[in-house]
Short mmCIF file of C-alpha atoms and ligand atoms in Angstrom, two decimals:
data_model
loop_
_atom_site.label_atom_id
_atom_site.label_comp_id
_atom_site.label_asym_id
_atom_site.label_seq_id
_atom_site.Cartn_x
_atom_site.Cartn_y
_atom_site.Cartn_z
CA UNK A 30 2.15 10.38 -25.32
CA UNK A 31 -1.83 10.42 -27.19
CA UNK A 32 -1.69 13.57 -29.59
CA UNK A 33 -4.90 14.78 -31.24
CA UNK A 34 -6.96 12.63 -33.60
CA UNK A 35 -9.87 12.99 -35.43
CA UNK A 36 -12.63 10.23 -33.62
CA UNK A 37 -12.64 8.28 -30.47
CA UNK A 38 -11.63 5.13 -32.43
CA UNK A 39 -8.47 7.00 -33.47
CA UNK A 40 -8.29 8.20 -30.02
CA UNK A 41 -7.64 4.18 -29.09
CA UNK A 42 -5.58 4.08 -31.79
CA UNK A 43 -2.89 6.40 -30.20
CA UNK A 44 -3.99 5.39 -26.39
CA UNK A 45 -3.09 1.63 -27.82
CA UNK A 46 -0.06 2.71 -29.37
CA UNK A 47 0.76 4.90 -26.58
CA UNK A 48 0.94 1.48 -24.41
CA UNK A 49 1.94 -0.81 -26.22
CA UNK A 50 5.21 1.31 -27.13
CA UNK A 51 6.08 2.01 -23.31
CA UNK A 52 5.58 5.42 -23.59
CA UNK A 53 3.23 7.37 -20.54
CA UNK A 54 -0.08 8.58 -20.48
CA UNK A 55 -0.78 11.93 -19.12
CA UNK A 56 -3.45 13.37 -17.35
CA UNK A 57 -4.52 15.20 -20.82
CA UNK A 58 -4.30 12.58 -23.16
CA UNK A 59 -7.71 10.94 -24.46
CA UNK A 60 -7.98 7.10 -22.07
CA UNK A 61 -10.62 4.84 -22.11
CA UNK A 62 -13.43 5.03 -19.34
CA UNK A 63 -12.38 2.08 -18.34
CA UNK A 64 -8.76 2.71 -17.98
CA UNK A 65 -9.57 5.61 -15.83
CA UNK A 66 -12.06 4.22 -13.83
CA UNK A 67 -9.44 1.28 -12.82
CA UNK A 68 -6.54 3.90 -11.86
CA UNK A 69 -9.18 6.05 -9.72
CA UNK A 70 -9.99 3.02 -8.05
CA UNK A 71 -6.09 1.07 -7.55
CA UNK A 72 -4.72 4.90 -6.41
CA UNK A 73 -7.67 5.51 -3.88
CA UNK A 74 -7.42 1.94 -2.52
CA UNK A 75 -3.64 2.73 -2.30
CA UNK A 76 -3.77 6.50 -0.73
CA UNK A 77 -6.89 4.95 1.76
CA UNK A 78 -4.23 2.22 2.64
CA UNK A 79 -1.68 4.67 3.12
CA UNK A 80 -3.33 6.79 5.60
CA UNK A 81 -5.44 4.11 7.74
CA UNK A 82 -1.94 2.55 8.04
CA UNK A 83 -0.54 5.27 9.80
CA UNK A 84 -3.31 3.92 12.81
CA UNK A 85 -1.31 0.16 13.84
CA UNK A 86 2.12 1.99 13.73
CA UNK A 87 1.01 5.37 15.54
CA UNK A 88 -0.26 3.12 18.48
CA UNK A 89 3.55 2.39 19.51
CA UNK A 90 4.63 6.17 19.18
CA UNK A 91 4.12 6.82 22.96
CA UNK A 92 6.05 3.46 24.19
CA UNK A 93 8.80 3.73 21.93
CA UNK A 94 11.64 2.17 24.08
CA UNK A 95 13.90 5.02 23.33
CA UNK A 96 14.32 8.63 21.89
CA UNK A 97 15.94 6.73 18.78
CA UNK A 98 13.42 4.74 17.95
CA UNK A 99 10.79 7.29 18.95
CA UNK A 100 11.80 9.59 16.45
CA UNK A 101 12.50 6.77 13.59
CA UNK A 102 8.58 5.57 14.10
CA UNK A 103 6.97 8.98 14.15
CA UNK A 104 9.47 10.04 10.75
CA UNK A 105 8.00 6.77 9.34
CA UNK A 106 4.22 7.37 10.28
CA UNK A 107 4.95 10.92 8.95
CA UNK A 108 5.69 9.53 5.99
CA UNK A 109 2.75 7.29 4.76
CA UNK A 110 0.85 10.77 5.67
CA UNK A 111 3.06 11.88 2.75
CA UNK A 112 2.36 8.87 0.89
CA UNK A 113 -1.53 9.45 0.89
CA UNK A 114 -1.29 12.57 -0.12
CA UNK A 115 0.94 12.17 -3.04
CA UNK A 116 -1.48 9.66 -4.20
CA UNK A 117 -4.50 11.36 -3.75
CA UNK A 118 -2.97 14.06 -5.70
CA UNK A 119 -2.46 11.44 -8.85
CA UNK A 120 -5.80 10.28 -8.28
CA UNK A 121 -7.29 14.26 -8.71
CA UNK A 122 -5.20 14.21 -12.34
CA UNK A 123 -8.11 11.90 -12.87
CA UNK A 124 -11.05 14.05 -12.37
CA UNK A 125 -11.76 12.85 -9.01
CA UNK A 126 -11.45 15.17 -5.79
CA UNK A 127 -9.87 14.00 -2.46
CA UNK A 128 -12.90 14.71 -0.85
CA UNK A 129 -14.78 12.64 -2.93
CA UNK A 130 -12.32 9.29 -2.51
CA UNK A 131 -12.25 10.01 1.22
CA UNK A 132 -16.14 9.91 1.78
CA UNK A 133 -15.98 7.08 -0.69
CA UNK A 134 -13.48 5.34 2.26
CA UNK A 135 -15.75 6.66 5.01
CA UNK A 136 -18.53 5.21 3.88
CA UNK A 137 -17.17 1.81 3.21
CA UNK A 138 -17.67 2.02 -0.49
CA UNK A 139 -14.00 1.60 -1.41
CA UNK A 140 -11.29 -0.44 0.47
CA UNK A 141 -8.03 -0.24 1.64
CA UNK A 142 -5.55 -2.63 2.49
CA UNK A 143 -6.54 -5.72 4.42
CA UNK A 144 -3.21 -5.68 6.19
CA UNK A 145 -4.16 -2.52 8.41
CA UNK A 146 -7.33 -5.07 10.21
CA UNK A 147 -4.73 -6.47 12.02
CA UNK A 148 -3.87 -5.12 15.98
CA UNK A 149 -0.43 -4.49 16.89
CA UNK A 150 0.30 -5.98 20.06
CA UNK A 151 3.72 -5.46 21.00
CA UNK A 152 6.93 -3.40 20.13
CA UNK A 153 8.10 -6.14 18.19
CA UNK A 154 4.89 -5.79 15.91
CA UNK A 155 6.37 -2.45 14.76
CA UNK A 156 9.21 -4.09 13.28
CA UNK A 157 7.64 -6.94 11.92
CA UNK A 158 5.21 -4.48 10.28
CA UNK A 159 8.88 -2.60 8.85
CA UNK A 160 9.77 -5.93 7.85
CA UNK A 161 6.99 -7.73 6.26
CA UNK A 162 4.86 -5.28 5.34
CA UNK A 163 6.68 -2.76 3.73
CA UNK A 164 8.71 -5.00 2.17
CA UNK A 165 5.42 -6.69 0.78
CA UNK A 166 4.68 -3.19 -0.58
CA UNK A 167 7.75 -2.63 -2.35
CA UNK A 168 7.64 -5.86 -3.43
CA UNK A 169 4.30 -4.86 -5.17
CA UNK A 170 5.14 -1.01 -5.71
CA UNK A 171 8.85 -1.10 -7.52
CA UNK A 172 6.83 -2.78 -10.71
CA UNK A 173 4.01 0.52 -10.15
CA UNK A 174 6.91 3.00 -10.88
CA UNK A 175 6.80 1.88 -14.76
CA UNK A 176 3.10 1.90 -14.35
CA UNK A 177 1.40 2.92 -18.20
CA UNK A 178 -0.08 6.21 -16.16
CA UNK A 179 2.68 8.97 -15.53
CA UNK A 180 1.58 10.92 -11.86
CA UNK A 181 1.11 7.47 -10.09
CA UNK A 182 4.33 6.11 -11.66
CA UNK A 183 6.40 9.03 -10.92
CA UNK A 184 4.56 8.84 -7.42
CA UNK A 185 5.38 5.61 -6.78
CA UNK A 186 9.56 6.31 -7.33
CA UNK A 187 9.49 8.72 -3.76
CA UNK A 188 6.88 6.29 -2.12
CA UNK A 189 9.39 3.34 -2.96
CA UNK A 190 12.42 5.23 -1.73
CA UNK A 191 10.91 6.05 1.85
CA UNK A 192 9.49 2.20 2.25
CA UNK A 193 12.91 1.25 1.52
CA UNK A 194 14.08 3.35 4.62
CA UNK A 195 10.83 1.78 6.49
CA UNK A 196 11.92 -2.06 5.54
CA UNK A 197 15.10 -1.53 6.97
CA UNK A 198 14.37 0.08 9.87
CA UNK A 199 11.75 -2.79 10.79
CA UNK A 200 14.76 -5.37 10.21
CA UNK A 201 16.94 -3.57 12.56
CA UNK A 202 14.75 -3.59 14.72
CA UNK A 203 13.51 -7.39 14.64
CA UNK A 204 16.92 -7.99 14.44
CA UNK A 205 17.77 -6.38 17.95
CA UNK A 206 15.35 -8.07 19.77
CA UNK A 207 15.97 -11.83 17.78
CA UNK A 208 19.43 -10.90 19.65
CA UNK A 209 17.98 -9.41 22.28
CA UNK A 210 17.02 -11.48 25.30
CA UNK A 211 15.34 -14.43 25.52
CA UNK A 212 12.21 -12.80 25.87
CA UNK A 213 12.71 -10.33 23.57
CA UNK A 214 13.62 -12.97 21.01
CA UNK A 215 9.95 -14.59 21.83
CA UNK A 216 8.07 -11.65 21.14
CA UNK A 217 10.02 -11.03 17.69
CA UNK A 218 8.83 -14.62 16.89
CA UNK A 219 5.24 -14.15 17.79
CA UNK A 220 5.22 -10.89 15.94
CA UNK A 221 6.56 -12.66 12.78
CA UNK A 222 3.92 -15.49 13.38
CA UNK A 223 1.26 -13.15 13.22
CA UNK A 224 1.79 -10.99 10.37
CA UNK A 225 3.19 -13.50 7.70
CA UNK A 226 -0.05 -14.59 6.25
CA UNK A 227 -1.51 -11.65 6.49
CA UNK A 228 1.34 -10.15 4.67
CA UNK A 229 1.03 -13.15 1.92
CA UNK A 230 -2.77 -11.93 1.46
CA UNK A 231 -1.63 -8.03 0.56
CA UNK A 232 -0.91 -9.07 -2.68
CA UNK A 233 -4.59 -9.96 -3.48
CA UNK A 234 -6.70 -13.11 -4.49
CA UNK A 235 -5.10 -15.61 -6.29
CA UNK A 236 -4.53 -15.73 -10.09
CA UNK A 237 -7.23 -17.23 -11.22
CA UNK A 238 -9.80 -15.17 -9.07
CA UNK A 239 -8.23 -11.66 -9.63
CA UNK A 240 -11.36 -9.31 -11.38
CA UNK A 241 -8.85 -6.75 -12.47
CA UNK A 242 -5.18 -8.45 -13.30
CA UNK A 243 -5.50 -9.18 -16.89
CA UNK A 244 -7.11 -5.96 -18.03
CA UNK A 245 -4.64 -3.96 -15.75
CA UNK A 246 -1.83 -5.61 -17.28
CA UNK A 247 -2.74 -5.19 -20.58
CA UNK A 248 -3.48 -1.46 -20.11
CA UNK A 249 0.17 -2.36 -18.04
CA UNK A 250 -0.98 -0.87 -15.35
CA UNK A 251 0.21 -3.74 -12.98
CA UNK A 252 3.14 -5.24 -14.41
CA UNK A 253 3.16 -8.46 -12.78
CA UNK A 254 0.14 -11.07 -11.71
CA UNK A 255 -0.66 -11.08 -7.57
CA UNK A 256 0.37 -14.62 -7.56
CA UNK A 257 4.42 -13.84 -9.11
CA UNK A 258 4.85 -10.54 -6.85
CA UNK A 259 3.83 -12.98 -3.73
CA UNK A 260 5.84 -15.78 -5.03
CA UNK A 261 8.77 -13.05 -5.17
CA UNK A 262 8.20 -11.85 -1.83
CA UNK A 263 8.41 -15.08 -0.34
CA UNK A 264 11.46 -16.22 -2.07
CA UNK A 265 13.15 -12.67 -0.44
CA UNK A 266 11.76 -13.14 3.05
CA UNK A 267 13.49 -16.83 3.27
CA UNK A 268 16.97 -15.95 3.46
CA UNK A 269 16.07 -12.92 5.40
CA UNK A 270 14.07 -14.51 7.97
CA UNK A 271 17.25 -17.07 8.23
CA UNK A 272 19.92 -14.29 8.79
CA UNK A 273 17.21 -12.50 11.78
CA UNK A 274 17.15 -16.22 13.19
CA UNK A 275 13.46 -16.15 13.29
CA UNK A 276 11.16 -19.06 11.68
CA UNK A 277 8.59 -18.53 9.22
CA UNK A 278 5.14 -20.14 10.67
CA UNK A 279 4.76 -22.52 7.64
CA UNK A 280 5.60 -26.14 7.92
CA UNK A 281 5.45 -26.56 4.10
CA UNK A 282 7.95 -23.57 3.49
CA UNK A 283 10.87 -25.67 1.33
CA UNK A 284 12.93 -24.65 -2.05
CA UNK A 285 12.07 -26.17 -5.06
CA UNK A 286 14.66 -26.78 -7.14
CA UNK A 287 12.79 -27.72 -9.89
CA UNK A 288 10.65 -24.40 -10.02
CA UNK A 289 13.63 -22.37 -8.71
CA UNK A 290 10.99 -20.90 -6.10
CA UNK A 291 9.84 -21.90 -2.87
CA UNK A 292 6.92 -23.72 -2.60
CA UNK A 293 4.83 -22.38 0.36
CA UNK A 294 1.21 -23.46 2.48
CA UNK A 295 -2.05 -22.80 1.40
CA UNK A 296 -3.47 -19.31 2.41
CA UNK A 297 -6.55 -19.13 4.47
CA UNK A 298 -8.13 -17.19 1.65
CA UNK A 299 -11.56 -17.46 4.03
CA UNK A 300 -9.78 -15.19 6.08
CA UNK A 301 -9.01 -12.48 3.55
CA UNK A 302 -12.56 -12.43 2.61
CA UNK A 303 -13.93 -11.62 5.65
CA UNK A 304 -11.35 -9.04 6.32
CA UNK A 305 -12.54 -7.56 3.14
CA UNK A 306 -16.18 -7.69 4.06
CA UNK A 307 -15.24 -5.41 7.44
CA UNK A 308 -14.97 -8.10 9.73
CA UNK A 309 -11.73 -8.32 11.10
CA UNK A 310 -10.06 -7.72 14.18
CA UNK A 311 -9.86 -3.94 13.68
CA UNK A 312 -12.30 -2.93 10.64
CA UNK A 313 -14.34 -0.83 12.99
CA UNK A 314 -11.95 0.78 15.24
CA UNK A 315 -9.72 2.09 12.00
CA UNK A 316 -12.80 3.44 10.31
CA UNK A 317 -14.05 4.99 13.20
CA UNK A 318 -10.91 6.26 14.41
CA UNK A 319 -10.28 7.79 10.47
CA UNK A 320 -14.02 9.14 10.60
CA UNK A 321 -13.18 10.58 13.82
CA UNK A 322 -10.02 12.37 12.36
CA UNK A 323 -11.87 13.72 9.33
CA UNK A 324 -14.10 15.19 12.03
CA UNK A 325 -11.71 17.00 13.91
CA UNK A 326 -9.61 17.92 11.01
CA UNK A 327 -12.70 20.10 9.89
CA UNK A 328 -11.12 23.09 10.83
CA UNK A 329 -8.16 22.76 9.19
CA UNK A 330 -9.50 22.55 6.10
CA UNK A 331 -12.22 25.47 6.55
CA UNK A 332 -9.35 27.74 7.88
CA UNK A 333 -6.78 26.71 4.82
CA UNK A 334 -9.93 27.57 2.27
CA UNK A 335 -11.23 30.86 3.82
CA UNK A 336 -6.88 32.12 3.94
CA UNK A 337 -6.75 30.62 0.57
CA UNK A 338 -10.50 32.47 -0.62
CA UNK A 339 -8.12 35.91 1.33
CA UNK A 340 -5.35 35.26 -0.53
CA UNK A 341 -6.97 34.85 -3.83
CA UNK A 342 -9.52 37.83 -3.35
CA UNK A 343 -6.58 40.09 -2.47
CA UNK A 344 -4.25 39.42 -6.00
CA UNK A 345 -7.35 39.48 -7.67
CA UNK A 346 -7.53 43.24 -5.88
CA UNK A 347 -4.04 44.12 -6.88
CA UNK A 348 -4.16 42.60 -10.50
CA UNK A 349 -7.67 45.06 -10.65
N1 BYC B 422 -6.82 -5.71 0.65
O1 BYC B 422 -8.73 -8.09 -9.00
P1 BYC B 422 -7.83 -7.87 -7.84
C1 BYC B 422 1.31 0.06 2.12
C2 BYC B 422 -9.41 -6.08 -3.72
S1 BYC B 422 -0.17 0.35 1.45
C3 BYC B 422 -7.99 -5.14 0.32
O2 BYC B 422 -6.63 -8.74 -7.73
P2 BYC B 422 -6.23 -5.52 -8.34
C4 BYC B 422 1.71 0.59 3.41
C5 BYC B 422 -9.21 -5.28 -4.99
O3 BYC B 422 -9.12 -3.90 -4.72
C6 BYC B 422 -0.59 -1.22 0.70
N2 BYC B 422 -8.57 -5.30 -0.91
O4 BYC B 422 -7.48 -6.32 -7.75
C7 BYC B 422 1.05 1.67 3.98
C8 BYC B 422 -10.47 -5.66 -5.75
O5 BYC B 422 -11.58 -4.98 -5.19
P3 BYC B 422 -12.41 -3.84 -6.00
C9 BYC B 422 -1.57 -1.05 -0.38
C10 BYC B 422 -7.88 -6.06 -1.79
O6 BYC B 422 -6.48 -4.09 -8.13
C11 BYC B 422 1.38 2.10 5.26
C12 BYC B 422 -10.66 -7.12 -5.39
O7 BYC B 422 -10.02 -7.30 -4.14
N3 BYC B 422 -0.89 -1.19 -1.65
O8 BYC B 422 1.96 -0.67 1.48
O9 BYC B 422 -5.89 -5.98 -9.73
C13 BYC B 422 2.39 1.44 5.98
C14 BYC B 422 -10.12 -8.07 -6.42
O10 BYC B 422 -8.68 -8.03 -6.47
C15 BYC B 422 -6.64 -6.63 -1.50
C16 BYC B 422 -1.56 -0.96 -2.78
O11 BYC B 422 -2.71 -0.62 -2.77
C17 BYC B 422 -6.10 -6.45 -0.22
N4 BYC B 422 -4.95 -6.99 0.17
O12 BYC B 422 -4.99 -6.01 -7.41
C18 BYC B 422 3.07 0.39 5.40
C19 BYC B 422 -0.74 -1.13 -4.04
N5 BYC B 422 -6.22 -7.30 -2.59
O13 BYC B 422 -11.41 -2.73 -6.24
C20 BYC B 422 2.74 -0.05 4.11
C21 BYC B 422 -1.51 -0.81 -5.28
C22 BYC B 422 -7.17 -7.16 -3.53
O14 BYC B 422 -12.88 -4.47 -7.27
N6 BYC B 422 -2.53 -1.77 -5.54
N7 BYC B 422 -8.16 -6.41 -3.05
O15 BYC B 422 -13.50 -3.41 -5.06
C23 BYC B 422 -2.35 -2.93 -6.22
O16 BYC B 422 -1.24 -3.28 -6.62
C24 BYC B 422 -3.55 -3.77 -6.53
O17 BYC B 422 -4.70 -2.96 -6.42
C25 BYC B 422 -3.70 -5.02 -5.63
C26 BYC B 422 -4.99 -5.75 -6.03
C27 BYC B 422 -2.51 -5.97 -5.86
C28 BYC B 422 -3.79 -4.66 -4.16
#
């Protein structure tokens, strides 16, 4: 916690002090520019990705194969909705406004996850998404909930509770069809054959060309490199992908007992760049889609200001 000090370099002083001994910074303590800056842009990427992720996952909602699972995808859609908006919310303890971050998305001037450019062909997709990537996001979001800055920490402790729920759920559900029939099994495996790289890529460029990873782990920020969360992720998904009885699509996949890690194939990093630059399978339709929702949302929001205008002219009336 930054107290009060006489000039900006004191200021650092504490901020410096402030990290370096573990303790939070709150949305009223002095931060660098640049600290700031980086959090506004990590939490908007993050609360973008939250909501244009709802889009892959809301596609199976009407061909659900039963009530069950009907009602497990639409709780789980319901709650990256929830998601976004507790992250927008952290990102507004920064100065910024949600309307600002979301014309920022609309307009392609910040990203979200390159994950959600993918299509979502089949049922099993749903569960491979469960599987993959939401466990990819915990992977990379437990480490966020000791994150230097406290509202996206303390965020990040609910966000990582539900994903849990939404990892397990896609398991159980791959896991029904692996033992399903033959078919069923087939389209379990072609899911999981399509999302694995993809999934590899959420964790961003490699190492050496990350932009952000040292300063953000100095500030600690990130906790980890994007290179050791992916490395974890793929040493979890082994074993898993063993018990489901499905194959990960990597010849080179193989422990190494000398690194105590698997070693894995080289990622089509071409791919995640033009995925980045809007041109993969989906860029278009999510953006349009979200632009489109924005749209029709409009009333929404001009109804909930003009009650909340009401409301605020009438206490003022009785406080008079
Ligand atoms: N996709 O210097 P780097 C979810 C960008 S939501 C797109 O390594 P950093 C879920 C990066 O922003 C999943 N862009 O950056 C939701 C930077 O560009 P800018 C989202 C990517 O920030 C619904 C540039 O590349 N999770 O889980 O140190 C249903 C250089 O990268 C990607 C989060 O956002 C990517 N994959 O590290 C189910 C978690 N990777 O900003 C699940 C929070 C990199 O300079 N975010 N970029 O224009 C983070 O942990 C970090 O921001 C990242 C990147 C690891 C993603």
């Amino acid at each position: 916690m930054t107290t009060m000090a006489p000039d900006t370099g004191s200021y650092e002083a504490v901020f410096d002090a402030a990290v370096a001994a573990d303790e939070r910074i709150e949305p009223r303590d002095w931060m660098p520019d640049a600290y700031r800056a980086s959090l506004v842009r990590q939490i908007a990427q993050h609360a973008h990705s939250e909501i244009i992720g709802m889009q892959p996952e809301a596609n199976w909602i009407t061909r659900a194969p039963s009530l069950r699972r009907k009602a497990i995808l639409m709780a789980k859609v319901q709650d990256e909705a929830g998601h976004g908006l507790y992250l927008y919310s952290a990102a507004e303890t920064l100065g910024t406004s949600r309307d600002e971050l979301l014309d920022k998305l609309h307009s392609g001037r910040q990203k979200y996850s390159s994950i959600f450019n993918y299509p979502t062909l089949t049922w099993a997709d749903v569960g491979a998404i469960g599987w993959l990537v939401d466990g990819a996001a915990i992977t990379n979001q437990v480490p966020l909930c000791r994150c230097s800055y406290g509202p996206y920490a303390r965020a990040m402790v609910r966000v990582c509770k539900e994903e849990s729920f939404h990892q397990r759920q896609g398991y159980e559900l791959l896991l029904t069809l692996s033992r399903g029939t033959e078919a069923q099994h087939a389209m379990a495996q072609d899911a999981v054959d399509r999302w694995w790289w993809p999934s590899l890529m959420m964790f961003g460029p490699p190492d050496g060309e990350s932009a952000h990873s040292a300063q953000s782990m100095a500030w600690k920020i990130k906790r980890h490199s994007n290179d050791e969360l992916r490395q974890r992720f793929v040493d979890i998904c082994v074993p898993q992908a063993e018990s489901l009885g499905l194959t990960l699509p990597d010849p080179d996949l193989r422990w190494n007992e000398e690194r105590g890690h698997h070693d894995f194939g080289p990622i089509d990093w071409a791919e995640f760049h033009e995925v980045l630059r809007g041109n993969g399978p989906c860029n278009d339709q999510r953006i349009t889609r979200r632009r489109q929702a924005h749209e029709d949302g409009a009333w929404v929001r001009e109804a909930a200001a003009a009650y909340a205008g009401k409301h605020r002219d009438t206490q003022g009336e009785a406080g008079a």
